[in-house]
Short mmCIF file of N, CA and C in Angstrom, two decimals:
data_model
loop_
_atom_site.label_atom_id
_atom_site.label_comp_id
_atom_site.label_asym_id
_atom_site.label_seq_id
_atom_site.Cartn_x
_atom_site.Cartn_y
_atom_site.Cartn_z
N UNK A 1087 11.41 -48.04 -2.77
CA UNK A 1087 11.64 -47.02 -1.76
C UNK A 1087 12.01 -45.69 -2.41
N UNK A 1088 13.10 -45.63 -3.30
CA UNK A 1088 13.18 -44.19 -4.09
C UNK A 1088 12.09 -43.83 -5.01
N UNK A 1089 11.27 -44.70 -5.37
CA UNK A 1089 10.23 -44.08 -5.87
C UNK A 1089 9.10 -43.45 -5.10
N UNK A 1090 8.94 -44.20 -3.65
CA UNK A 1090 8.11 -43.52 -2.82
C UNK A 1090 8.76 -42.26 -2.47
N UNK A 1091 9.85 -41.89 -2.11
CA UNK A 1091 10.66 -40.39 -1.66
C UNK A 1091 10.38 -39.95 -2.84
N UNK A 1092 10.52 -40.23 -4.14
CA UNK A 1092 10.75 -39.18 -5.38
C UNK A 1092 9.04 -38.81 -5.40
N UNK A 1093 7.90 -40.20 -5.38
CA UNK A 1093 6.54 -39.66 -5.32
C UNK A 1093 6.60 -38.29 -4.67
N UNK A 1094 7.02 -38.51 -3.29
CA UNK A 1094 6.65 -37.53 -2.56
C UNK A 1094 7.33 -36.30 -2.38
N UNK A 1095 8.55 -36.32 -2.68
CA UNK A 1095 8.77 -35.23 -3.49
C UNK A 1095 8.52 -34.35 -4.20
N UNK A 1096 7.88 -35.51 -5.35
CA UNK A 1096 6.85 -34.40 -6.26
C UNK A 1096 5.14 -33.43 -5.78
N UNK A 1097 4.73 -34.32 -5.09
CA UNK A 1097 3.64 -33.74 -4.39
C UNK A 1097 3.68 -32.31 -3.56
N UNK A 1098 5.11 -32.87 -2.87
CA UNK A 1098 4.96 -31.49 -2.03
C UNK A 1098 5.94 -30.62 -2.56
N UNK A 1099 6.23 -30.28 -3.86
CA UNK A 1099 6.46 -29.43 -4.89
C UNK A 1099 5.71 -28.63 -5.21
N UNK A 1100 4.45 -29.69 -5.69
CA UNK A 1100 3.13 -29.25 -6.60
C UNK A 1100 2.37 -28.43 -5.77
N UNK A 1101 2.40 -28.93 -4.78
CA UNK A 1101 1.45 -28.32 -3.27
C UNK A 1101 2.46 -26.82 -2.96
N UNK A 1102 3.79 -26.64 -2.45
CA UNK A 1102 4.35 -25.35 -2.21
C UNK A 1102 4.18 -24.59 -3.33
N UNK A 1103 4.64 -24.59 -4.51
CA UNK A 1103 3.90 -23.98 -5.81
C UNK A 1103 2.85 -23.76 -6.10
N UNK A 1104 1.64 -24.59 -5.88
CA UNK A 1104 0.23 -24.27 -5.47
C UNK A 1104 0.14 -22.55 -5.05
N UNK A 1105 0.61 -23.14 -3.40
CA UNK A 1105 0.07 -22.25 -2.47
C UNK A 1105 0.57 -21.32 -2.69
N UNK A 1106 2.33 -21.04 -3.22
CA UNK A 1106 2.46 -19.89 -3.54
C UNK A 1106 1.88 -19.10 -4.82
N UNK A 1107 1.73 -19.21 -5.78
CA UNK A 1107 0.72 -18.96 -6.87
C UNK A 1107 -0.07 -18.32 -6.05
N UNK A 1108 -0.99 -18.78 -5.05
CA UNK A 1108 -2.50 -17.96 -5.08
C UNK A 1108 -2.21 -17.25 -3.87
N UNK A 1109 -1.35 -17.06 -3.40
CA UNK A 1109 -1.16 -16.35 -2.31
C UNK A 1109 -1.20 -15.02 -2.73
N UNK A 1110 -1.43 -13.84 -1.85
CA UNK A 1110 -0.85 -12.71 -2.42
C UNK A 1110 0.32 -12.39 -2.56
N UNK A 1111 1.04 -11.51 -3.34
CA UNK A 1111 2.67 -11.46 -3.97
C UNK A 1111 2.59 -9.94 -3.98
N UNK A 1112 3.64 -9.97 -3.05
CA UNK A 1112 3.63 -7.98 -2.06
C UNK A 1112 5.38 -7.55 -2.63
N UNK A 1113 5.19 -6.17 -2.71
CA UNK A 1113 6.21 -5.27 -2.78
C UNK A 1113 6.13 -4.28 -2.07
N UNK A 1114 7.24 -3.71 -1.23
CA UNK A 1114 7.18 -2.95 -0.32
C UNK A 1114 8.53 -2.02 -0.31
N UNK A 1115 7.96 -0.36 -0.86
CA UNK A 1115 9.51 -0.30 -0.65
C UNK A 1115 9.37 1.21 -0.14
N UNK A 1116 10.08 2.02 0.67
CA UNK A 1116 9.89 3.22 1.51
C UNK A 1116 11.10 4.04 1.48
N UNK A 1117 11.06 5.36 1.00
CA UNK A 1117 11.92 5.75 1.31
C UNK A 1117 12.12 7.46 1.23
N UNK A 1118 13.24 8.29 1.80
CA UNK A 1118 12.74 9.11 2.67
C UNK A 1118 13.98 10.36 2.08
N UNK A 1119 13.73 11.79 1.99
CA UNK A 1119 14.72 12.97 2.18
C UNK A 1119 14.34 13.81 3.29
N UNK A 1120 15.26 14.54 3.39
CA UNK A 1120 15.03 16.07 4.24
C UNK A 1120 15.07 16.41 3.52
N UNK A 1121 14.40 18.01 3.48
CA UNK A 1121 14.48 18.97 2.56
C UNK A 1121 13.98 20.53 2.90
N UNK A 1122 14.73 21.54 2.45
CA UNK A 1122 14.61 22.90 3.28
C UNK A 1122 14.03 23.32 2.12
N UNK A 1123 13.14 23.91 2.47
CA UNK A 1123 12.11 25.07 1.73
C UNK A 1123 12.14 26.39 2.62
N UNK A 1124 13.01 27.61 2.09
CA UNK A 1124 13.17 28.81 2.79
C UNK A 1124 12.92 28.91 4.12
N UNK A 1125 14.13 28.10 4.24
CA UNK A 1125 14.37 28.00 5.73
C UNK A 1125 13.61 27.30 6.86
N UNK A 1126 12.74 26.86 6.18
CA UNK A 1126 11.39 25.55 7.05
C UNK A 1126 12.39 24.03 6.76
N UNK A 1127 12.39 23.29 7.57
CA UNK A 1127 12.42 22.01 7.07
C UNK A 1127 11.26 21.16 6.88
N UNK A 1128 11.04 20.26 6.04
CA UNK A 1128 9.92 19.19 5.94
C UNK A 1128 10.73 17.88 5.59
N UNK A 1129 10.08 17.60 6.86
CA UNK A 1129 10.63 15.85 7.20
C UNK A 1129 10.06 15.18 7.66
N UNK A 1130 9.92 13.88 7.34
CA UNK A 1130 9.23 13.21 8.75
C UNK A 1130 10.29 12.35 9.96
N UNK A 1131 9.68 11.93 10.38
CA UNK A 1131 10.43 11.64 11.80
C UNK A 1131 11.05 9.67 11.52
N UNK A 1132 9.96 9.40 10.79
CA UNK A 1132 9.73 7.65 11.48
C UNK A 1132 8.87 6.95 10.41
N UNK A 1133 9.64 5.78 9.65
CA UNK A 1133 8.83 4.93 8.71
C UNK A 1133 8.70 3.81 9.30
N UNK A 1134 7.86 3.08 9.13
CA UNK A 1134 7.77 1.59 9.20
C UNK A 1134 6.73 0.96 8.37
N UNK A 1135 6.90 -0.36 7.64
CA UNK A 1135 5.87 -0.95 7.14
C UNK A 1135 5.81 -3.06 7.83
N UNK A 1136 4.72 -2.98 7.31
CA UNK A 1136 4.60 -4.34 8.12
C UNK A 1136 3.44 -5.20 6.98
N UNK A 1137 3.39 -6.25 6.64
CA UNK A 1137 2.55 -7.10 5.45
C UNK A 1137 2.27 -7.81 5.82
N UNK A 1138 1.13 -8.79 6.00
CA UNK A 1138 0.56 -9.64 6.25
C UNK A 1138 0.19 -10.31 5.29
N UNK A 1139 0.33 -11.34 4.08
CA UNK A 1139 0.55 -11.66 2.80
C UNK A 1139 -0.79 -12.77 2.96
N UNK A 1140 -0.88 -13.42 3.99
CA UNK A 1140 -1.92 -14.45 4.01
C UNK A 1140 -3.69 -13.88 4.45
N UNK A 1141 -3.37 -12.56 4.98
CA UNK A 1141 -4.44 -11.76 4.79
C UNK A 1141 -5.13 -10.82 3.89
N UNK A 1142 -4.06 -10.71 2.90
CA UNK A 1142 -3.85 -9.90 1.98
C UNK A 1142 -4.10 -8.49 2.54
N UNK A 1143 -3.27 -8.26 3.96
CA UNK A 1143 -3.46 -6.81 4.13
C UNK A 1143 -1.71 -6.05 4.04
N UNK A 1144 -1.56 -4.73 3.45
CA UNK A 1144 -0.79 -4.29 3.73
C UNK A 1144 -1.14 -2.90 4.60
N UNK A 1145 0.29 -2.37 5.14
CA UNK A 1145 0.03 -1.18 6.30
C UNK A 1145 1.86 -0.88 6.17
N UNK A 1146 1.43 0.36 6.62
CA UNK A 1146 2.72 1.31 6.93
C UNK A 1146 2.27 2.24 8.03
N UNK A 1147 3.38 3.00 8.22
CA UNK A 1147 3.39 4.10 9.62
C UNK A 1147 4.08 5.08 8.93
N UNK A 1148 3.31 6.02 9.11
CA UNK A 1148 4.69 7.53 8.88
C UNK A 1148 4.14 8.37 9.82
N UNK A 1149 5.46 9.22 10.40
CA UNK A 1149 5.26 10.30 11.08
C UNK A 1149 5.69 11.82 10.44
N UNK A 1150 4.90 12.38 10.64
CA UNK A 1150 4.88 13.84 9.41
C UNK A 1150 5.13 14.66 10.41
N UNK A 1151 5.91 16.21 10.58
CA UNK A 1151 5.72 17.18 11.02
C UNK A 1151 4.81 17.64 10.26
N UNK A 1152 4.14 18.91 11.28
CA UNK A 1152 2.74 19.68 10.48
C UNK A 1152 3.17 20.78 9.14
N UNK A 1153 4.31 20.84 9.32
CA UNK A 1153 4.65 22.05 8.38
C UNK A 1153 4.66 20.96 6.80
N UNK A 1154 4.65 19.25 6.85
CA UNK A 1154 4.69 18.85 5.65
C UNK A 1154 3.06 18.82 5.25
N UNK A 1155 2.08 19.20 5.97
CA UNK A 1155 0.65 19.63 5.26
C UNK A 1155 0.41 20.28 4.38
N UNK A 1156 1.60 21.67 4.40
CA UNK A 1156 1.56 22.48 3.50
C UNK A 1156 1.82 21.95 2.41
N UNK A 1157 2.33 21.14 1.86
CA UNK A 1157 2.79 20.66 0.98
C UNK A 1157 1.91 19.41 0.23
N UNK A 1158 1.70 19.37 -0.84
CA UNK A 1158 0.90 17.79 -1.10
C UNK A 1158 1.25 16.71 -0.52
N UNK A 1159 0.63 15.92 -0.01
CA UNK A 1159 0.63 14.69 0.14
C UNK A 1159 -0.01 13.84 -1.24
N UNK A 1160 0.64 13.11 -1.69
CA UNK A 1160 -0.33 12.79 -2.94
C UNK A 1160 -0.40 10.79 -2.93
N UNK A 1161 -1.92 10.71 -2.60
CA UNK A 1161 -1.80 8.92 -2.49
C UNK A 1161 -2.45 8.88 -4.41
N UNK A 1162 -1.79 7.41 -4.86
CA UNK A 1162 -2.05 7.48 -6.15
C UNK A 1162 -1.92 5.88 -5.45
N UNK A 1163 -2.86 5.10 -6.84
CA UNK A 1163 -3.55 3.70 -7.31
C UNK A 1163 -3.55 3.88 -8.38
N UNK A 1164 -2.82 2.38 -8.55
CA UNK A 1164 -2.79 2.47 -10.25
C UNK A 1164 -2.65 0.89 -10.38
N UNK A 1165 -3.61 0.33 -11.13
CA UNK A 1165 -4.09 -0.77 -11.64
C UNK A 1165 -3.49 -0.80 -13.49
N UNK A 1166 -2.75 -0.46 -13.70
CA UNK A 1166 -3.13 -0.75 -15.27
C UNK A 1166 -3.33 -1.67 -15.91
N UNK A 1167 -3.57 -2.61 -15.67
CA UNK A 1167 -4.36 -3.65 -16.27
C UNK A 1167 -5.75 -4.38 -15.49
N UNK A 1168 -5.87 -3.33 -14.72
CA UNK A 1168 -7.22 -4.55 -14.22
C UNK A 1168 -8.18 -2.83 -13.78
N UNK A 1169 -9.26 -3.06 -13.53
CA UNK A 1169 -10.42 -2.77 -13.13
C UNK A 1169 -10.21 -2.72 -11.25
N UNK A 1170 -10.65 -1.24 -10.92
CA UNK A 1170 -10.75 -1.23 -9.55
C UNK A 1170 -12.23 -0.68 -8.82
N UNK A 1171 -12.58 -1.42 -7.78
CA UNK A 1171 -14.12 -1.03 -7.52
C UNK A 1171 -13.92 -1.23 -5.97
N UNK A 1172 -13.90 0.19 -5.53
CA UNK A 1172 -13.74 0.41 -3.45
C UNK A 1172 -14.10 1.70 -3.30
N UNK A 1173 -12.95 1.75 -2.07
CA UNK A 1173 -13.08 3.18 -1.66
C UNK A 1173 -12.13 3.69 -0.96
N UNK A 1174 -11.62 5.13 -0.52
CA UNK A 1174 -10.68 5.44 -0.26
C UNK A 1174 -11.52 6.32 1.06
N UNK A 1175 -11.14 5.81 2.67
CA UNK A 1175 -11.38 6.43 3.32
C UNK A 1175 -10.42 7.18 4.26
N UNK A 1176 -10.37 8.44 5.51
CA UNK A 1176 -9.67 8.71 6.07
C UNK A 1176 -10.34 9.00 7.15
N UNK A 1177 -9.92 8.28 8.44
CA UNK A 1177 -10.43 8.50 9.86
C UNK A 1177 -12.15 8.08 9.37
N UNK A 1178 -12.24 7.02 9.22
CA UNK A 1178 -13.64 5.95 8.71
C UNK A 1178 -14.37 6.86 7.61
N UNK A 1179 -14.41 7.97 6.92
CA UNK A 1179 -14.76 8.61 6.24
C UNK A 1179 -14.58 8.45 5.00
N UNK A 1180 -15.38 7.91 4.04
CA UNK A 1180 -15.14 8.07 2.28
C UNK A 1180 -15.17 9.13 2.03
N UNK A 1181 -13.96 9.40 1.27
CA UNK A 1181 -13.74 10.76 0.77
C UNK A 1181 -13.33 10.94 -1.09
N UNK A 1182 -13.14 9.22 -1.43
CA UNK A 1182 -13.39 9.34 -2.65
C UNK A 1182 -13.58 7.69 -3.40
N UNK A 1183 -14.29 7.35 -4.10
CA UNK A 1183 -14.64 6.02 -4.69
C UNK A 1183 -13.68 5.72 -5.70
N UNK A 1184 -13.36 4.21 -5.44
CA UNK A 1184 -12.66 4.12 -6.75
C UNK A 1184 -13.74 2.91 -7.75
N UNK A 1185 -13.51 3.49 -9.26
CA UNK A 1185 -14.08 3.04 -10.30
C UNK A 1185 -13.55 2.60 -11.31
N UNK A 1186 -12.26 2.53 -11.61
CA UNK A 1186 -11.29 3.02 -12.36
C UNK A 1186 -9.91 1.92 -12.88
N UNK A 1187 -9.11 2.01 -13.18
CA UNK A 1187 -7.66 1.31 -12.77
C UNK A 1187 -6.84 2.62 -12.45
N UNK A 1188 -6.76 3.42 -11.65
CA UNK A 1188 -6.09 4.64 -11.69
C UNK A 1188 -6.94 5.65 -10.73
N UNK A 1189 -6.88 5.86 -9.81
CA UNK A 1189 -6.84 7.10 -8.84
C UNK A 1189 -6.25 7.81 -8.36
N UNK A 1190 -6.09 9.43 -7.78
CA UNK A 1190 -5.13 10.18 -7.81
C UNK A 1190 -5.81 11.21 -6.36
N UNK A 1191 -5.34 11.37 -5.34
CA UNK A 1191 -6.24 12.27 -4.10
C UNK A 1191 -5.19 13.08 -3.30
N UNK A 1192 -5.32 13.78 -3.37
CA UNK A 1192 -4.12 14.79 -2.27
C UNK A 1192 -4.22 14.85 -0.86
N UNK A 1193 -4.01 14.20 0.13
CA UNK A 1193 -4.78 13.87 1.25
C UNK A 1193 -4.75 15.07 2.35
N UNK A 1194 -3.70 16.02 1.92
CA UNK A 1194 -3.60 17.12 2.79
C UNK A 1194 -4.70 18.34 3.19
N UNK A 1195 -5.05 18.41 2.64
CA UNK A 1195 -6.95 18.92 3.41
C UNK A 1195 -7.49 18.45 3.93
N UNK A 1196 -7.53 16.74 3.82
CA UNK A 1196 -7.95 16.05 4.89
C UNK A 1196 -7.32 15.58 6.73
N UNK A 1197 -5.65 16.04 6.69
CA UNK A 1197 -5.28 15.66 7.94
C UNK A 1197 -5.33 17.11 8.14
N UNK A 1198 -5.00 16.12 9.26
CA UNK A 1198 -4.27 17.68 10.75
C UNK A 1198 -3.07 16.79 11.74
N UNK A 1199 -3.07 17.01 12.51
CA UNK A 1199 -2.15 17.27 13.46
C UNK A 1199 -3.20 16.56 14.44
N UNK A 1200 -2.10 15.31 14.76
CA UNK A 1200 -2.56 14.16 15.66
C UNK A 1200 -2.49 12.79 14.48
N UNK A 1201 -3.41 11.86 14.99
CA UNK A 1201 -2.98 10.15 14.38
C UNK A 1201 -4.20 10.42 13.36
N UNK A 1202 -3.67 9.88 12.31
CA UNK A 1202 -4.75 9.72 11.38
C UNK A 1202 -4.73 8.16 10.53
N UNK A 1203 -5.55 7.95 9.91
CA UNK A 1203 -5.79 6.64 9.45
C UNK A 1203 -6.19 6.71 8.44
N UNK A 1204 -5.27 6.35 7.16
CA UNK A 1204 -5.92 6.41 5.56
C UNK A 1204 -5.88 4.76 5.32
N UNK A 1205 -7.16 4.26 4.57
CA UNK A 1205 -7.44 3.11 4.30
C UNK A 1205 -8.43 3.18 3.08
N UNK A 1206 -7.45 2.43 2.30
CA UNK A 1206 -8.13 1.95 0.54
C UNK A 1206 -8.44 0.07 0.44
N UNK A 1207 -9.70 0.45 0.26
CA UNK A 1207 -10.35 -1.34 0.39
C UNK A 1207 -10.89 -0.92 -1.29
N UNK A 1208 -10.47 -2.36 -1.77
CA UNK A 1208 -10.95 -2.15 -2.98
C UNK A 1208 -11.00 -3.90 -3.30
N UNK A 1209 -11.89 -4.34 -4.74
CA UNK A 1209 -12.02 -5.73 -5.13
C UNK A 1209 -11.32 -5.04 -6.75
N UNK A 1210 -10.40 -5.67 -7.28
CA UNK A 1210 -9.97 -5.60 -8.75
C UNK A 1210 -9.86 -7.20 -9.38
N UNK A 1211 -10.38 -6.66 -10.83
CA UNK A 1211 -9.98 -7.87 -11.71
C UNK A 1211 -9.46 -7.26 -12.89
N UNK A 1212 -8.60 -8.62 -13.96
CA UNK A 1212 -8.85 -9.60 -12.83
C UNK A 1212 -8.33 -10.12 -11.92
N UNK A 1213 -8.01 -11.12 -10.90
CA UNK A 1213 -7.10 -10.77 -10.08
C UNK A 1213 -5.64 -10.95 -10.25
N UNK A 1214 -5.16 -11.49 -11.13
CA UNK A 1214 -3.87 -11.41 -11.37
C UNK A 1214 -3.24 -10.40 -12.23
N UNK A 1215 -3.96 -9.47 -12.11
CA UNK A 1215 -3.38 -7.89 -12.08
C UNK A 1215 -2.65 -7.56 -11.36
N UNK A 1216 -1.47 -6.86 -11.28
CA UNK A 1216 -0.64 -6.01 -10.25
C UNK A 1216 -1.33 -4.72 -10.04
N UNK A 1217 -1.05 -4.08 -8.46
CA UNK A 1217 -1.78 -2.97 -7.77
C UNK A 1217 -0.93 -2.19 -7.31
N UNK A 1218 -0.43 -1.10 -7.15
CA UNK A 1218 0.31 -0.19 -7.37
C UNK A 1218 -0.08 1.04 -6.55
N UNK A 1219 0.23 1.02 -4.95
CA UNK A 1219 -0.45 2.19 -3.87
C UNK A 1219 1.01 2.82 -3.70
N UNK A 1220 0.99 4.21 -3.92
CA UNK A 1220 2.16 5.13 -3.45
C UNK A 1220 1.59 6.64 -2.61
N UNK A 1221 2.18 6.44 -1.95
CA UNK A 1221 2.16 8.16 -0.86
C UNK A 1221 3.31 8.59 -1.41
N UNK A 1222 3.38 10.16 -2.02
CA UNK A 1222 4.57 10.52 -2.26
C UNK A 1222 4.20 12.50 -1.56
N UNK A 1223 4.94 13.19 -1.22
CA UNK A 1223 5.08 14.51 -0.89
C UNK A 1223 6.60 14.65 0.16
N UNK A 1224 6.52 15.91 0.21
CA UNK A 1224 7.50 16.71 1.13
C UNK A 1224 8.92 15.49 1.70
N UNK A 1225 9.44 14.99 0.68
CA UNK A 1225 10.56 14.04 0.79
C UNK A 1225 10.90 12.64 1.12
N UNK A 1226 8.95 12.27 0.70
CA UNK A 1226 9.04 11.14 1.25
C UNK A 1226 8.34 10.17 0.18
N UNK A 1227 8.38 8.69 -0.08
CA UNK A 1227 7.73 7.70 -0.82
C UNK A 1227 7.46 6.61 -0.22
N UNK A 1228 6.49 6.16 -0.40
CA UNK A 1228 5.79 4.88 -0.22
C UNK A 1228 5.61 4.32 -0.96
N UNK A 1229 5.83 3.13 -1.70
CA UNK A 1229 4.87 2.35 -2.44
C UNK A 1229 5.29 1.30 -2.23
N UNK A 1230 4.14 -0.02 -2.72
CA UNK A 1230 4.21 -0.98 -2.52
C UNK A 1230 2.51 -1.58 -3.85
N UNK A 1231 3.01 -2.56 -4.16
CA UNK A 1231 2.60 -3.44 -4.96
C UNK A 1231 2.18 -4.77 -4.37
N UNK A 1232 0.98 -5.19 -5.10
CA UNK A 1232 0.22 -6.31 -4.77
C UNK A 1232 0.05 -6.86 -6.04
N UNK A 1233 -0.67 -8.46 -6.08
CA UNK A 1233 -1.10 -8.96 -7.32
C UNK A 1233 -1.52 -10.41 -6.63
N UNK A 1234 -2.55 -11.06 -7.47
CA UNK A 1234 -3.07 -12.08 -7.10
C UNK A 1234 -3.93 -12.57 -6.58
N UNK A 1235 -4.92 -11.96 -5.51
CA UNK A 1235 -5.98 -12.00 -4.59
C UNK A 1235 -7.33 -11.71 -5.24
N UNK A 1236 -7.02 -10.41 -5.91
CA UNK A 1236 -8.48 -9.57 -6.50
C UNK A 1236 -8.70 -8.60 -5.41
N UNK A 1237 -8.61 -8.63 -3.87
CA UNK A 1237 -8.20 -7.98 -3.00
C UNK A 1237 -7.38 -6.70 -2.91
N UNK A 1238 -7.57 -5.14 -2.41
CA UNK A 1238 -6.70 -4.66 -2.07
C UNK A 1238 -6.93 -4.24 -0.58
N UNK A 1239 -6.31 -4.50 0.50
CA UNK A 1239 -6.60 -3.53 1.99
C UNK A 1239 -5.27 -3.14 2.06
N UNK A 1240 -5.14 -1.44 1.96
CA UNK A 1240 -4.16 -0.75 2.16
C UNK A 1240 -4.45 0.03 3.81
N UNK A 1241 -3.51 0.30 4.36
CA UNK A 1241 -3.64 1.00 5.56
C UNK A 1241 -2.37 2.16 5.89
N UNK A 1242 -2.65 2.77 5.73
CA UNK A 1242 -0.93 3.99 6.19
C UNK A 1242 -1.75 5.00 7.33
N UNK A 1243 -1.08 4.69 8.50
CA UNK A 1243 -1.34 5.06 9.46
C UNK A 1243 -0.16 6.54 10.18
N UNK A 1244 -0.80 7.37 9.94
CA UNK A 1244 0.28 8.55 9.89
C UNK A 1244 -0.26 9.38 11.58
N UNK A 1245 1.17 10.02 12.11
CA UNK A 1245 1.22 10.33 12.99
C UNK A 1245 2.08 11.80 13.04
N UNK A 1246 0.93 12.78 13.20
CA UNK A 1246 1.55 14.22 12.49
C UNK A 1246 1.49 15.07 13.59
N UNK A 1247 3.14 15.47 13.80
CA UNK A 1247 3.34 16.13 15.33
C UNK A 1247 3.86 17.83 14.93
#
């Protein structure tokens, strides 16, 4: 009898370790200043992020006032050890390919004022590379890290009033 519990013990060890191994393995971390530039403030209003690990999708929310346009928005990808092959679109639009382990795009020529939708789909190897997506400008950071899939679906869904 203790050898059947200890069998099975071990099995469903081997099996939770399994599954976690090939799962995707997410980092998520956000965080935020005010800040006065001659007498303007640039802030945003509202973060949230949300992961879905068994889909391998990640997503966030930010809300921007328009006066942080003026300012860079800067999304950066950075693979350093693996190979990245996608694309970086905004409001369904490719606006730049990735080829690389390392991309760099300023997204602020591309919004305006209202909801916008930035989304980076990409395949990297090999896949147990770590992936490395950050939004950084006008007092604010995003990033978050992936590894394991070969997969990247990023989504930051910004809402600029």
């Amino acid at each position: 009898m203790q050898n059947l519990i200890f069998y099975a013990l071990c099995v469903g060890l081997i099996i939770s370790l399994t599954a976690g191994l090939t799962n995707n393995l997410s980092y998520s971390q956000i965080s935020s200043e005010a800040s006065s530039d001659s007498g303007a403030t640039h802030t945003f209003t509202s973060t949230t992020s949300t992961q879905s690990n068994s889909a391998s999708i990640q997503r966030n929310s930010l809300s921007l006032s328009a006066a942080n346009l003026k300012q860079p928005q800067i999304l950066k990808i950075n693979a350093p050890s693996a190979r990245l092959q996608g694309e970086i679109s905004i409001n369904g639009k490719v606006v730049q390919r990735l080829n690389d382990s390392s991309s760099k795009l300023d997204l602020s020529p591309y919004l305006s004022v209202g909801q916008q939708k930035i989304e980076v789909s990409a395949q990297y190897s090999p896949s147990t590379a770590a992936v490395s997506v950050e939004v950084q400008g006008s007092g604010n950071n995003i990033s978050q890290q992936t590894s394991g899939s070969g997969t990247l679906n990023y989504t930051l869904d910004l809402d600029i009033q």
